[in-house]
Tab-separated table of C-alpha atoms in Angstrom:
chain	number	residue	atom	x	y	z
A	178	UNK	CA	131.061	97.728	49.384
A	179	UNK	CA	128.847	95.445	51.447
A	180	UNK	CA	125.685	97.693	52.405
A	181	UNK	CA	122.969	96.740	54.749
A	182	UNK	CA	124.814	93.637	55.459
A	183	UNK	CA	125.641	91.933	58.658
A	184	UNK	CA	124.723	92.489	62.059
A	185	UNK	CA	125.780	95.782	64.835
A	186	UNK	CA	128.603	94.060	66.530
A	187	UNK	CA	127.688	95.823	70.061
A	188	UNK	CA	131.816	96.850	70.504
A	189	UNK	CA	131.871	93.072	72.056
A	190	UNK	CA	134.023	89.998	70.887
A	191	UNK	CA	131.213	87.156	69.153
A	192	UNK	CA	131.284	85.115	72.289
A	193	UNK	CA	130.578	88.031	74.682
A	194	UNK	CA	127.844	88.737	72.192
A	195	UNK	CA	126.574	85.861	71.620
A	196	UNK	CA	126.317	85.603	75.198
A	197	UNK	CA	124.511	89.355	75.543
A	198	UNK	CA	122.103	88.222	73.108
A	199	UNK	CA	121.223	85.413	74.803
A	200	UNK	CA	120.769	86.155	77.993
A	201	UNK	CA	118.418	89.264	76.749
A	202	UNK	CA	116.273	87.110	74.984
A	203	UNK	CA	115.875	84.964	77.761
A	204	UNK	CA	114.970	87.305	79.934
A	205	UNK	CA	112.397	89.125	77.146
A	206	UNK	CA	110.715	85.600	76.873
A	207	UNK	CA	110.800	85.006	81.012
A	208	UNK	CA	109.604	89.029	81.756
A	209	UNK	CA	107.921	90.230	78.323
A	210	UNK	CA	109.290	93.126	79.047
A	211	UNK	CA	113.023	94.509	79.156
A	212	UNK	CA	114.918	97.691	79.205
A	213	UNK	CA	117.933	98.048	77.747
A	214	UNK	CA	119.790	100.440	74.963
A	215	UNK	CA	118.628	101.179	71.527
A	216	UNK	CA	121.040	98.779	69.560
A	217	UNK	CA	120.868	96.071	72.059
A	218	UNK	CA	117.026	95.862	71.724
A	219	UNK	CA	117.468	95.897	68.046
A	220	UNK	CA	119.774	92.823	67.817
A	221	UNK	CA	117.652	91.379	70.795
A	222	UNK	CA	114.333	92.195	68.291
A	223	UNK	CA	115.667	90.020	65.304
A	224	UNK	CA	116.767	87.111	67.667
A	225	UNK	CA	113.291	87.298	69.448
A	226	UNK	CA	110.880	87.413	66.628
A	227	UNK	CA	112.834	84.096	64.366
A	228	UNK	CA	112.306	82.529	68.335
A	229	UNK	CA	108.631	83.427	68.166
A	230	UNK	CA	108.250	82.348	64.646
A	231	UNK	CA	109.622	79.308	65.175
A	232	UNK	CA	107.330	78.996	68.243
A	233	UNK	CA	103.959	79.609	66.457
A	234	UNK	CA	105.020	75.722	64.876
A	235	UNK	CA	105.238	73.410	67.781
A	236	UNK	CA	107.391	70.360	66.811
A	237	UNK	CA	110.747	68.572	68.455
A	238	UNK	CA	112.904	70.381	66.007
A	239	UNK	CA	111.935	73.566	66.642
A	240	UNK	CA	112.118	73.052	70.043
A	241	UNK	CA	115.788	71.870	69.989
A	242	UNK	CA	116.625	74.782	68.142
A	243	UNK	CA	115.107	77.568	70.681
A	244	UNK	CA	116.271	75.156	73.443
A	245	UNK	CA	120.058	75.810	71.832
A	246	UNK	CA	119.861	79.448	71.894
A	247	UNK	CA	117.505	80.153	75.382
A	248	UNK	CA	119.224	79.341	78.749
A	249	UNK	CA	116.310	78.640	80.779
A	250	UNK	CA	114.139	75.053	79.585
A	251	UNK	CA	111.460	76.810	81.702
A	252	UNK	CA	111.190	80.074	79.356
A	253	UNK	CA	111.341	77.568	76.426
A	254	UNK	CA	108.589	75.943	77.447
A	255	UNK	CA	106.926	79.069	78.167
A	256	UNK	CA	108.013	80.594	74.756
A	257	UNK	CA	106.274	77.267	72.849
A	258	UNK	CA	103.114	76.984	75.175
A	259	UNK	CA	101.865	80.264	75.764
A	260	UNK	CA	103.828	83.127	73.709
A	261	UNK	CA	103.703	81.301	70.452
A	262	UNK	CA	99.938	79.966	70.609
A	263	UNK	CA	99.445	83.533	71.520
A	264	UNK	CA	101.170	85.321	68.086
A	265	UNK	CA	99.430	82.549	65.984
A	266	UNK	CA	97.657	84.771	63.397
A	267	UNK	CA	99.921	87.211	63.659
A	268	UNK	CA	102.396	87.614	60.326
A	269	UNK	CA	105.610	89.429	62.126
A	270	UNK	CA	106.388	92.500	64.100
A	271	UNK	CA	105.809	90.534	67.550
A	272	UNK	CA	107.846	92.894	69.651
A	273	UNK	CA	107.810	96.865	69.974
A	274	UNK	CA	110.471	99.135	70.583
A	275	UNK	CA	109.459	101.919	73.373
A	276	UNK	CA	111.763	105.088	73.664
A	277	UNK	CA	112.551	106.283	77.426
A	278	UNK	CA	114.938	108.767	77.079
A	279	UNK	CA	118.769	109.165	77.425
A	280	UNK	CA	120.909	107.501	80.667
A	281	UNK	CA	122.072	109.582	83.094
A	282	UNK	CA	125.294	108.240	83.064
A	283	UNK	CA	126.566	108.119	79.271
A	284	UNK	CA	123.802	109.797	78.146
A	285	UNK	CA	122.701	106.543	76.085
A	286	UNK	CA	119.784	106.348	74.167
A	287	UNK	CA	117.392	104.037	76.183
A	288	UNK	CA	114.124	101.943	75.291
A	289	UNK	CA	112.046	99.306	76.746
A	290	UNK	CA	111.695	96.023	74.538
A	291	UNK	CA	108.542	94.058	75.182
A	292	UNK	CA	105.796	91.620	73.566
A	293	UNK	CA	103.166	93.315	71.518
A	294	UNK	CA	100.709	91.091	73.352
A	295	UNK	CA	101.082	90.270	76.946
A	296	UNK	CA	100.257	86.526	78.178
A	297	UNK	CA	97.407	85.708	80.862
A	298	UNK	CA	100.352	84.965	83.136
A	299	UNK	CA	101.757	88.478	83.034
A	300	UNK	CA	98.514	90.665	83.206
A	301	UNK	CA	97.668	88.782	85.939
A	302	UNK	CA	101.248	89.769	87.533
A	303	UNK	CA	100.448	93.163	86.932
A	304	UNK	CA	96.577	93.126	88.314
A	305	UNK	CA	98.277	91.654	91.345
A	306	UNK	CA	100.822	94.563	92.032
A	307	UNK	CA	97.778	96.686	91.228
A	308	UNK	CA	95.724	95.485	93.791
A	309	UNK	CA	99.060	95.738	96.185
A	310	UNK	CA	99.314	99.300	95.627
A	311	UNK	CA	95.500	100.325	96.580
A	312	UNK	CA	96.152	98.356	99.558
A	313	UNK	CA	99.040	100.371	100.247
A	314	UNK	CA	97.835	103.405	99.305
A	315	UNK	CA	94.194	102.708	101.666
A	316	UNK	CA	96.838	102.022	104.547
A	317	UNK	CA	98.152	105.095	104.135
A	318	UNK	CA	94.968	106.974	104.341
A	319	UNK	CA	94.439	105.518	106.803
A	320	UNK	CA	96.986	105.511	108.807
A	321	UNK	CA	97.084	109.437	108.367
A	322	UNK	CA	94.359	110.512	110.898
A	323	UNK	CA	95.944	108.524	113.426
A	324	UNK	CA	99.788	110.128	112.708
A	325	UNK	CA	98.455	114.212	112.654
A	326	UNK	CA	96.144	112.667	115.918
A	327	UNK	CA	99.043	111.177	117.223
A	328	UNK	CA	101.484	114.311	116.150
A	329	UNK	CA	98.781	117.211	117.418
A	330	UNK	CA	98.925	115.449	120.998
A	331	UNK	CA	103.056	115.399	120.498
A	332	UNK	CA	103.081	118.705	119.669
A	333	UNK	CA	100.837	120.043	122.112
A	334	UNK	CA	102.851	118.149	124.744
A	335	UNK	CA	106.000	119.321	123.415
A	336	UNK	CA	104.469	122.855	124.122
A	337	UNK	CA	103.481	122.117	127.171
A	338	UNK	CA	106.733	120.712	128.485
A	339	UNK	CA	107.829	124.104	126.899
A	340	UNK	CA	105.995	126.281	128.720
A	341	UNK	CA	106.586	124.577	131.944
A	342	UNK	CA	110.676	125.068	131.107
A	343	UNK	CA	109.752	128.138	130.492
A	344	UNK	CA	108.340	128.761	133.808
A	345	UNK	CA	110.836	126.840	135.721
A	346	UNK	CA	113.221	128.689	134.071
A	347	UNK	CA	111.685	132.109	135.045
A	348	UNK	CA	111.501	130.853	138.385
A	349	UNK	CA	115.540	130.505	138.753
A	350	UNK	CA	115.841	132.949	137.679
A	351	UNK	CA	113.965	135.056	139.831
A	352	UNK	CA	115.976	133.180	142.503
A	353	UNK	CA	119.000	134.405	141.233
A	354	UNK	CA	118.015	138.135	140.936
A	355	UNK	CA	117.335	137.890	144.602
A	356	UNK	CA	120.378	136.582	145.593
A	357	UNK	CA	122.253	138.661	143.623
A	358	UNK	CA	120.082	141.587	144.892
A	359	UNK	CA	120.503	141.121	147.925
A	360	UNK	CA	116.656	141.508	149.219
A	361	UNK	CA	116.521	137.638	150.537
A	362	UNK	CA	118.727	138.020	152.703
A	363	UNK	CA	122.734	137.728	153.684
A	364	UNK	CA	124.477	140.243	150.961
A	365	UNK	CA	127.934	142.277	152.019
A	366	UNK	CA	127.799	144.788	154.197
């Protein structure tokens, strides 16, 4: 028996795979971050980190090879000028494996795969959409006194307008009684 041998074949044909693989890893290198399913980010994990090794060495033939498996010549350039300078010292164990939870759906197990260290690229992506959610969140505050200002005159218009139905209302009907009572005038005799 062959133990501890081979690779977790993902229920796909190899050229489906391959093409799973690839495309992850593309996209872990492009985002630093990705979520996906437990197995997937395993196979994903040992693809990434021989990428990143390979990286730490800049040279034409390790570019060619992480140019053959990556999609984008973008993220490749990304991966060699920026991701590896940044795992230089470290040994191995570039990526970490983050549990979520289970799917909804299928009730898979699911975990976000991302870069032990973050470039200065991304952190100052998420400082950014930081910054855009104070903003957003001062608007609101803002904007709040105005609405219950703006809902307190609705309201007390709405109450007034009530009222005045109200009255009108009374007033028909106070019509009606006395036509139907005969006191204004012209009943049957």
């Amino acid at each position: 028996m062959k133990h501890k041998i081979g690779f977790n074949a993902l229920d796909r044909r190899s050229a489906e795979r391959k093409a799973l693989l690839r495309s992850m890893v593309t996209s872990l290198f492009k985002y630093e971050r990705i979520e996906t399913t437990k197995p997937k980010a395993l196979e994903v994990r040992k693809k990434a980190e021989k990428l990143i090794t390979r990286a730490k060495e800049d040279n034409v033939h390790n570019r060619r090879i992480a140019a053959a498996y990556i999609y984008d010549e973008g993220v490749v350039a990304k991966l060699f000028n920026e991701i590896g300078p940044l795992f230089k010292e470290r040994k191995g164990g570039y990526t970490r494996i983050l549990k979520t939870g289970f799917r909804l759906g299928d009730a898979a197990e699911m975990c976000i795969l991302e870069l032990v260290e973050k470039t200065a690229e991304h952190e100052k992506k998420v400082e950014k959409q930081a910054e855009e959610k104070e903003a957003k969140a001062s608007e609101k505050k803002a904007a709040a006194p105005k609405a219950k200002k703006e809902n307190k005159d609705v309201k007390k218009h709405a109450r007034s307008s009530k009222v005045a139905a109200a009255k009108g209302s009374a007033k028909a009907a106070g019509v009606r009684k006395t036509m139907a009572g005969g006191k204004a005038g012209g009943g049957d005799k």
